[in-house]
XYZ file of C-alpha atoms in Angstrom:
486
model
C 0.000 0.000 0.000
C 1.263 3.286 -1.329
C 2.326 5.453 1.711
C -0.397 8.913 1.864
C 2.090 11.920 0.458
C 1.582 14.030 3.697
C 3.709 10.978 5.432
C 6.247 10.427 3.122
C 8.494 13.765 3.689
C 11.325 12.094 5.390
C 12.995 15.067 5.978
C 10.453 16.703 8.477
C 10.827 15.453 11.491
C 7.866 17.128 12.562
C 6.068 14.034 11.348
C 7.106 11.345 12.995
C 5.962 7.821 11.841
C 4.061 7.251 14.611
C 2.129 10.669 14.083
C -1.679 10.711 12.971
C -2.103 14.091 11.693
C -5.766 13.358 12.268
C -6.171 12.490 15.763
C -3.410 15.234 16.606
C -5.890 17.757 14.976
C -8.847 16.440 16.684
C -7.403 16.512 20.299
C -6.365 20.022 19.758
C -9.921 20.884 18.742
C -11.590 19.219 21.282
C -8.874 20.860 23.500
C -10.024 24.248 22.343
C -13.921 23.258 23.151
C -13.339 22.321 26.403
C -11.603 25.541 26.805
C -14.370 27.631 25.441
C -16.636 26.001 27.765
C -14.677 27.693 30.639
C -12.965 30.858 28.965
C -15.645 32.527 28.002
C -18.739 29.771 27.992
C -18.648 29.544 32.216
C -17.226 33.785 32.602
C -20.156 34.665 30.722
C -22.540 32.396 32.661
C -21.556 33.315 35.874
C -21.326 36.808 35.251
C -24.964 36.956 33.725
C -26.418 34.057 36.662
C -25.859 36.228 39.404
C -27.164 39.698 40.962
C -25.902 42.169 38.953
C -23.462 43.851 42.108
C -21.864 40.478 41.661
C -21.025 39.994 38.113
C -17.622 41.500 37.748
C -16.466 39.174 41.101
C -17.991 35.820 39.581
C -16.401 36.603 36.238
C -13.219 37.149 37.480
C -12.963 34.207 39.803
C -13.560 31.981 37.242
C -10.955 33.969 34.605
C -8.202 33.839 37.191
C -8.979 30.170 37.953
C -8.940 29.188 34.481
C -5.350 31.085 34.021
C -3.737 30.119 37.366
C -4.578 26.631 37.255
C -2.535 26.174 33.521
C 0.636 27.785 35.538
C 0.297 25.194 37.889
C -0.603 21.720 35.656
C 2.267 22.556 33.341
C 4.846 23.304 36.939
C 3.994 20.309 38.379
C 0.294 19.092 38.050
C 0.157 16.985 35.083
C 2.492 14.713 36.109
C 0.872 14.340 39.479
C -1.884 13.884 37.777
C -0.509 11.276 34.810
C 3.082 10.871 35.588
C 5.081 8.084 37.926
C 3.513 6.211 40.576
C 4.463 7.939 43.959
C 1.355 6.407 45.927
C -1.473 4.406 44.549
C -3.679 7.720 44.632
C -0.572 10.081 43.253
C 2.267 10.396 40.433
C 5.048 11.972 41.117
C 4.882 15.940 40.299
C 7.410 17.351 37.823
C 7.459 20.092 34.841
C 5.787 19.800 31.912
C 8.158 22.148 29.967
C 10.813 20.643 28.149
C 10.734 19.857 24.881
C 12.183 16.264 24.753
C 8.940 15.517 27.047
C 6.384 17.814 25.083
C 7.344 16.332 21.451
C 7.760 12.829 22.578
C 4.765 10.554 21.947
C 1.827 10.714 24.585
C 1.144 8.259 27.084
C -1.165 7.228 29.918
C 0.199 5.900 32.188
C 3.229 7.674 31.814
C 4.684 4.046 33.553
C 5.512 0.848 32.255
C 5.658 -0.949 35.587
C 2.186 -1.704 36.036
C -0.839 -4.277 35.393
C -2.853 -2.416 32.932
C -1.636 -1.907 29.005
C -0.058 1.547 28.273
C -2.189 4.268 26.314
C -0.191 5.571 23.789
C -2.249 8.127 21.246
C -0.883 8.588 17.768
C 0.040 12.433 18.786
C 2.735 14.401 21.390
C 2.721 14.447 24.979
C 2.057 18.618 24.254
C -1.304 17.956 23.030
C -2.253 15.606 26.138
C -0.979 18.194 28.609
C -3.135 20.750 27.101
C -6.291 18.705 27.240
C -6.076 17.363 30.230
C -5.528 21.313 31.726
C -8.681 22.523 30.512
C -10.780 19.356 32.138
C -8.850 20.575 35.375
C -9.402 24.163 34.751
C -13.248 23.537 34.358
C -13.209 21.364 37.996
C -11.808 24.217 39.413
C -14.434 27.100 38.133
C -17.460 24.445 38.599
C -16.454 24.634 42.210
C -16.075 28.256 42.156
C -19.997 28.413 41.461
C -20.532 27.219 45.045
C -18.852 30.170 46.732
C -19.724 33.117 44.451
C -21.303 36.379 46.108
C -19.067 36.172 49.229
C -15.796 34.221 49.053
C -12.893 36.433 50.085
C -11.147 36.792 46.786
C -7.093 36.672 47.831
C -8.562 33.869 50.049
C -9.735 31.933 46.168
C -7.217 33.085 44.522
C -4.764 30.937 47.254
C -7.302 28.217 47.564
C -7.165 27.686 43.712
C -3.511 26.095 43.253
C -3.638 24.281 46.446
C -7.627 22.327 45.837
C -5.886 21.731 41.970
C -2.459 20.123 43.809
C -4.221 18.194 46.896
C -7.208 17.491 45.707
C -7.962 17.366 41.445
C -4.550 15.565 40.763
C -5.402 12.843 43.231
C -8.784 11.896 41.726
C -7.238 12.265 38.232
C -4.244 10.406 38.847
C -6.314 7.507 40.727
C -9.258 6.792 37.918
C -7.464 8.055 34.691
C -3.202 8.469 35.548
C -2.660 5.248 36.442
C -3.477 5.000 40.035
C -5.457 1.973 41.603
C -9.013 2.854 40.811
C -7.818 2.997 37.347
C -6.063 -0.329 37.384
C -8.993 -1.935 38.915
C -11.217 -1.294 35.724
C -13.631 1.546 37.588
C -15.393 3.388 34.471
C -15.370 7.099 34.633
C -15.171 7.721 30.912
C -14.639 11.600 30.382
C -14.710 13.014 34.291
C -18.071 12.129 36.041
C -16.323 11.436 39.374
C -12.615 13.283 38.436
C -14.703 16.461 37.384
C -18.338 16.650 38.514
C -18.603 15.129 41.899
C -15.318 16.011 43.227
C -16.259 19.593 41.979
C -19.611 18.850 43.392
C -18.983 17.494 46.829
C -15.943 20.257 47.313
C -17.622 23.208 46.302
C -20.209 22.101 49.338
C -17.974 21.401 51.551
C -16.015 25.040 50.625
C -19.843 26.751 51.084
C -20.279 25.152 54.430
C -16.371 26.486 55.973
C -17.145 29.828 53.830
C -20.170 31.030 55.159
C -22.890 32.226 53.515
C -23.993 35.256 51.262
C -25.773 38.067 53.232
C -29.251 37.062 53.987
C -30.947 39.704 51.743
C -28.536 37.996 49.394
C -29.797 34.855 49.852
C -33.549 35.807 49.809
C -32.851 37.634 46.117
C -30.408 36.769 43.900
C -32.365 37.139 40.366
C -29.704 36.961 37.795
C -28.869 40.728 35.557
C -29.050 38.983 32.420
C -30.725 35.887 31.323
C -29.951 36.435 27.755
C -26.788 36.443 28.109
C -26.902 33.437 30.482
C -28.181 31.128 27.904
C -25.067 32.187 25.498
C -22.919 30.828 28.241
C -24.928 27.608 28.847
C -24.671 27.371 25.251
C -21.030 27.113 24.823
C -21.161 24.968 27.616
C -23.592 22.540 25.731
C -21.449 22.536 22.395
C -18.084 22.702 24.109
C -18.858 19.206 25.793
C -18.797 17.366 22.291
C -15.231 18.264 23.013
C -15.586 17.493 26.489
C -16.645 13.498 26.012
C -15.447 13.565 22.134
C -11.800 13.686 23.224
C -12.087 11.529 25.754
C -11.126 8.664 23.441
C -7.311 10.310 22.616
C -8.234 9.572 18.804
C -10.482 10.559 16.697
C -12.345 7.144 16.470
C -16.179 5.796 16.347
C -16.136 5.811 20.150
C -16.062 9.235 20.346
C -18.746 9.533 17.534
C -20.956 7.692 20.167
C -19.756 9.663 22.626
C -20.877 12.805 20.578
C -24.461 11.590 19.676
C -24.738 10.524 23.315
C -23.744 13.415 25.198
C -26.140 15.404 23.074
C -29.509 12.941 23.395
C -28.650 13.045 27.612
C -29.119 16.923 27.679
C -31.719 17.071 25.448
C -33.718 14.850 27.032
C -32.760 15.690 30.869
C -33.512 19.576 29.432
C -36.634 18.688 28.379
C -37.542 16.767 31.690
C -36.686 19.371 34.358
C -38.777 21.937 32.581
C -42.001 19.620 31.906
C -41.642 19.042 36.011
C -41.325 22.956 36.624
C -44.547 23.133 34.446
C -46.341 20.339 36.085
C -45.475 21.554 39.632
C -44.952 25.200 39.400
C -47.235 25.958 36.633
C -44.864 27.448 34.534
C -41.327 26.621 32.547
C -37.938 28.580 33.886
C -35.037 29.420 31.596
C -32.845 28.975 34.686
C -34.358 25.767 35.316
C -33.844 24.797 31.496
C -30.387 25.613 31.847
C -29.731 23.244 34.815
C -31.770 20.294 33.271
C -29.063 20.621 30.491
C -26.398 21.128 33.281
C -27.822 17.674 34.547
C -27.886 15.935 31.256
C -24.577 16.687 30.111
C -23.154 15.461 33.645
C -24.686 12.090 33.894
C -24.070 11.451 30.515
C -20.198 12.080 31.266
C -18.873 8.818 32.822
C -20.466 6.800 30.324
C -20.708 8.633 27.243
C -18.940 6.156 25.221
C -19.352 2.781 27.005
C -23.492 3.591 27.219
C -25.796 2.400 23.926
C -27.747 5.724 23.058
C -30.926 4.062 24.462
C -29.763 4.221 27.841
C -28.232 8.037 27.399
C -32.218 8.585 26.805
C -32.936 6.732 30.191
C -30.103 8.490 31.868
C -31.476 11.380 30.696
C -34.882 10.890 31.961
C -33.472 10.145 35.724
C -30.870 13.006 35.261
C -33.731 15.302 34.437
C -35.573 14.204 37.716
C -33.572 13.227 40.424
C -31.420 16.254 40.453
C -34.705 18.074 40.045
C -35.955 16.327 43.242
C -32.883 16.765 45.209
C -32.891 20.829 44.278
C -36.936 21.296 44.287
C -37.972 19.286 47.612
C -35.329 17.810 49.161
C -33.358 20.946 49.444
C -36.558 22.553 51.170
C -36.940 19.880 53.902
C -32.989 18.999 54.471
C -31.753 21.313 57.696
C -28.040 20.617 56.084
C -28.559 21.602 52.513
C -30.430 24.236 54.437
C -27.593 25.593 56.226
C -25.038 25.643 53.572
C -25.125 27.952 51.189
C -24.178 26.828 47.884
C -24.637 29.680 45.618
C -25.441 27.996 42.273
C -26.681 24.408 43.599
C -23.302 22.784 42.089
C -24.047 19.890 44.701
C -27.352 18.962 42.737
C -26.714 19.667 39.393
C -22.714 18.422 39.518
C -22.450 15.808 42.661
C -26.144 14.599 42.369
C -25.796 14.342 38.743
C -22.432 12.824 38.694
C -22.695 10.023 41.461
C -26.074 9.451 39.380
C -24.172 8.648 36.194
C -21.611 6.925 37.558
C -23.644 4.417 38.993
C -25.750 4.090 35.969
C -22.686 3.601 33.948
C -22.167 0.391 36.467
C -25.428 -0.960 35.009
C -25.936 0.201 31.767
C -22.205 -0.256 30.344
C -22.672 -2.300 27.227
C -19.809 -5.176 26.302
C -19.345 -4.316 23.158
C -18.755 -0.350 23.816
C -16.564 -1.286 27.226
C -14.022 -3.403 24.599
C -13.890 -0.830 21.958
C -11.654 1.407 24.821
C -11.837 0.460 27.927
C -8.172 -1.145 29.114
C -9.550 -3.759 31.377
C -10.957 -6.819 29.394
C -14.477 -8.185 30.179
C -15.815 -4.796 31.599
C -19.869 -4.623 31.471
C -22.771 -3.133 33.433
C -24.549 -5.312 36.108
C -27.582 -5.149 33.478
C -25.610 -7.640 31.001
C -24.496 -10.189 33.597
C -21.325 -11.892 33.938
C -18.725 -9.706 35.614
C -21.758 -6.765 35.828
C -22.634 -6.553 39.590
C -19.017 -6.557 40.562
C -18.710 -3.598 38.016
C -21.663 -1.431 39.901
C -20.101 -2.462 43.363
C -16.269 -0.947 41.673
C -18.559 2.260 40.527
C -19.597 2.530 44.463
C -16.976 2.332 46.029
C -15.094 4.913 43.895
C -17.732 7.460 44.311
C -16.871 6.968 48.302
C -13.216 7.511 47.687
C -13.828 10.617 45.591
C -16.535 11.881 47.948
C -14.640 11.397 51.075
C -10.813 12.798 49.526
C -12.149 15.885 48.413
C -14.417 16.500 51.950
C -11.152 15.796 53.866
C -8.883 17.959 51.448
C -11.121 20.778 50.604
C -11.551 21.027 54.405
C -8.101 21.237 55.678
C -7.305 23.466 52.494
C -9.509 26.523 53.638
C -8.465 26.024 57.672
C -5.379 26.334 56.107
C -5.987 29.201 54.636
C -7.901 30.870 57.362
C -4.973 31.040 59.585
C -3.715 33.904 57.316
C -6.906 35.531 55.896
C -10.243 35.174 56.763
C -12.142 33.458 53.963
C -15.139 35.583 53.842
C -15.338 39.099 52.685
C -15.881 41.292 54.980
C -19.350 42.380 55.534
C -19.301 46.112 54.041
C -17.769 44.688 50.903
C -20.555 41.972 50.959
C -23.097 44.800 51.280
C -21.647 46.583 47.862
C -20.279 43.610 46.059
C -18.347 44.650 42.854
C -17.413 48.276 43.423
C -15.706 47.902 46.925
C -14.439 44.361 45.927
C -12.474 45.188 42.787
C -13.339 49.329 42.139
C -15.220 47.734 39.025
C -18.557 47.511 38.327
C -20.624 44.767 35.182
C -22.379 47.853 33.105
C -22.220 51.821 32.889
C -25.421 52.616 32.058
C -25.339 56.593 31.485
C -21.880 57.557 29.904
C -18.488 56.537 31.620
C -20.108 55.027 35.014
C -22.313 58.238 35.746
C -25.275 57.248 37.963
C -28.210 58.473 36.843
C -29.317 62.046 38.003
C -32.240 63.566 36.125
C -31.554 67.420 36.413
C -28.835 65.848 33.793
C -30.092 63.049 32.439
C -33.780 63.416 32.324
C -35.836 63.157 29.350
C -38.990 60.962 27.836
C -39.526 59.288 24.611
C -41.657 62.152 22.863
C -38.721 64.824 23.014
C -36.413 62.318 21.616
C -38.846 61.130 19.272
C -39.114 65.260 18.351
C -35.290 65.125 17.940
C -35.186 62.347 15.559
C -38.497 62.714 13.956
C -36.752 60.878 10.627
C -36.046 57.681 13.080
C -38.957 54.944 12.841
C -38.455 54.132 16.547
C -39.014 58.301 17.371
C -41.820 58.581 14.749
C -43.622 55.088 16.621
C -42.928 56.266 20.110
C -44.276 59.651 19.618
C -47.095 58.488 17.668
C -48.386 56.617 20.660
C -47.971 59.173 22.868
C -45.344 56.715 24.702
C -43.419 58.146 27.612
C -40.578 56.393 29.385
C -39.370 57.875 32.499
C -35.574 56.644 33.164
């Protein structure tokens, strides 16, 4: 077979032999989605989801997460994360930097001394590094949405490198790097427990050792602009065909399943959450739209590839419902979800939603799927038999590792913390929010930041519409007598 022309330039050892230009290009694009689903997808999100004193703080939180978190995975992280064994839970930390380690071929685990068969994709160790920082980067800003409106911010902005190096590498290092959850054949396809409930369960534990917003705070937090809300939660939504599409390192049919699946799950859990906010509240909410997708496109993750698209329309039903439950009623009659105040509900729509998908990736895992990528032979959900129950129990007992690491970590992280800065604003800043927090505020509305006074500013529609009498809007607004008092 005649070798394809774009291979046979000898002389370029840019292409090596073991290169596939295609998979190289898709990992870089499905890089680049993940990263738009934090920088801007979650900035704008978060900036639009909140009160509007708040914007500028919940924005920036997540921006400096997002940067100061890529400092830190190529310093040391990554190879906590996928390098050497140093513990069964941990690799041994080291730069990412050099060249003869960027350009060399990629390769999970970065060891050769243990059970399970190496992973080596058809592209360089640079393009692994710089997918696997934006799934940490997103962890880190999912978490942030449990503190928002009140977390001291040079209190996050310490918290950030230390939850990434204590807590993220040890969940990614144990289920994907290598460690012993990942020799043991538990199934977390593209993050469900590394991402979503360790983001999930920390971000509540953070909320509880934070404190909460002020009460008038708590009572109304209607976000300043829905519009722009949904363009966030839509970048989110497209971004994660990169987000479960590259979780294959190739650019193979598993992570055209992944794709389709990932898609059906928040469509259907979308559609779910807002026929229940009809049937029980009477009427459909955008916001609640927006975390039915959240929902979907959680579950969905630990399975995406490994689930037939039959079940990611079942897990989208119970991802659509149970989250919904566990926000909607439980919430309301639970004196600890009560008590800690968890700003966005990341514990429902991330923790809920992840432990949910998880599990139902322990039953619903179809044989076929598992042996198209999984490294352990024989893997299957408990609804196929064989090997299947022991599968579920593996998914179970994960979830309890992940769940109880990042309570313990997350925890002695911010006492840490608080013996050199308190880890609440203080309460005058809480009263203002933007302005005395960063001498910024989300929107000028009358020229540069002038408030509005109206021996300056006042007017009404039918003067302007005098002014501009050749304007359609001035000729409409004066022809029905409209008059808007600003």
């Amino acid at each position: 077979m005649a070798t394809a022309l774009a291979y046979q330039y000898s002389h370029l050892p840019v292409v090596p032999t073991w290169l596939n230009k295609g998979d190289n290009a898709w990992q870089m694009t499905a890089s680049t989605l993940v990263g738009l689903q934090s920088m801007p997808g979650l900035v704008i999100l978060y900036a639009s989801i909140v009160k509007k004193k708040w914007a500028v703080n919940s924005a920036f939180m997540a921006l400096y997460a997002f940067a100061a978190v890529l400092i830190c995975w190529v310093l040391v992280c990554y190879r906590m994360a996928f390098g050497d064994k140093l513990l069964p839970f941990w690799g041994k930390g080291a730069p990412s930097l050099g060249q003869k380690f960027l350009i060399d071929r990629a390769a999970v685990p970065e060891s050769t001394h243990f059970e399970t068969p190496m992973i080596q994709p058809f592209y360089p160790m640079a393009s692994l590094v710089y997918f696997q920082f934006t799934f940490a980067a997103i962890t880190m800003i999912l978490l942030a949405g449990s503190v928002l409106g009140r977390m001291n911010i040079r209190a996050w902005m310490a918290f950030v490198p230390l939850w990434l190096i204590f807590s993220y590498t040890v969940g990614a290092f144990s289920l994907w790097g290598g460690g012993f959850l990942f020799h043991w054949g538990v199934i977390d396809y593209s993050g469900g427990y590394v991402i979503h409930l360790s983001s999930g369960i920390a971000g509540f534990t953070a909320a509880y050792w934070v404190g909460p917003r002020l009460k008038s705070d708590r009572e109304r937090f209607p976000p300043n602009n829905v519009l722009l809300m949904l363009a966030g939660a839509g970048l989110l939504w497209m971004g994660w065909s990169g987000f479960n599409g590259g979780a294959p390192y190739a650019a193979n049919i598993d992570a055209s399943i992944a794709v389709l699946n990932t898609n059906i799950c928040a469509a259907t859990s979308l559609l779910v959450w807002t026929s229940l906010d009809v049937v029980f509240f009477g009427k459909p909410s955008v916001i609640g739209a927006v975390q039915g997708m959240m929902t979907g496109l959680v579950c969905i993750t630990p399975g995406a590839g490994v689930v037939q698209s039959w079940a990611a329309i079942v897990m989208g039903i119970l991802s659509g419902s149970i989250p919904w439950f566990s926000m909607m009623i439980l919430h309301k009659k639970s004196s600890l979800l009560q008590k800690v105040d968890d700003t966005l509900g990341v514990f429902h729509t991330h923790a809920v939603a992840g432990l949910l998908g998880g599990l139902l990736t322990g039953l619903l895992a179809e044989p076929a799927l598992c042996r198209l990528i999984l490294p352990v032979v024989n893997t299957r959900g408990a609804f196929y038999g064989g090997t299947g129950g022991i599968q579920f129990l593996k998914q179970l007992v994960a979830a309890l590792f992940v769940i109880g690491w990042n309570i313990v970590s997350t925890t002695a992280i911010l006492l840490s913390i608080k013996l050199f800065m308190p880890l609440r604003m203080p309460e005058e800043e809480l009263v203002i929010g933007d302005d005395a927090v960063h001498g910024e505020e989300a929107y000028a509305l009358w020229g540069d930041g002038e408030k509005y006074d109206p021996t300056k500013h006042g007017w009404n529609v039918s003067s302007y519409a005098e002014e501009n009498a050749m304007s359609g809007f001035g000729h409409g607004a004066k022809a029905r007598g409209v008059t808007i008092n600003l």
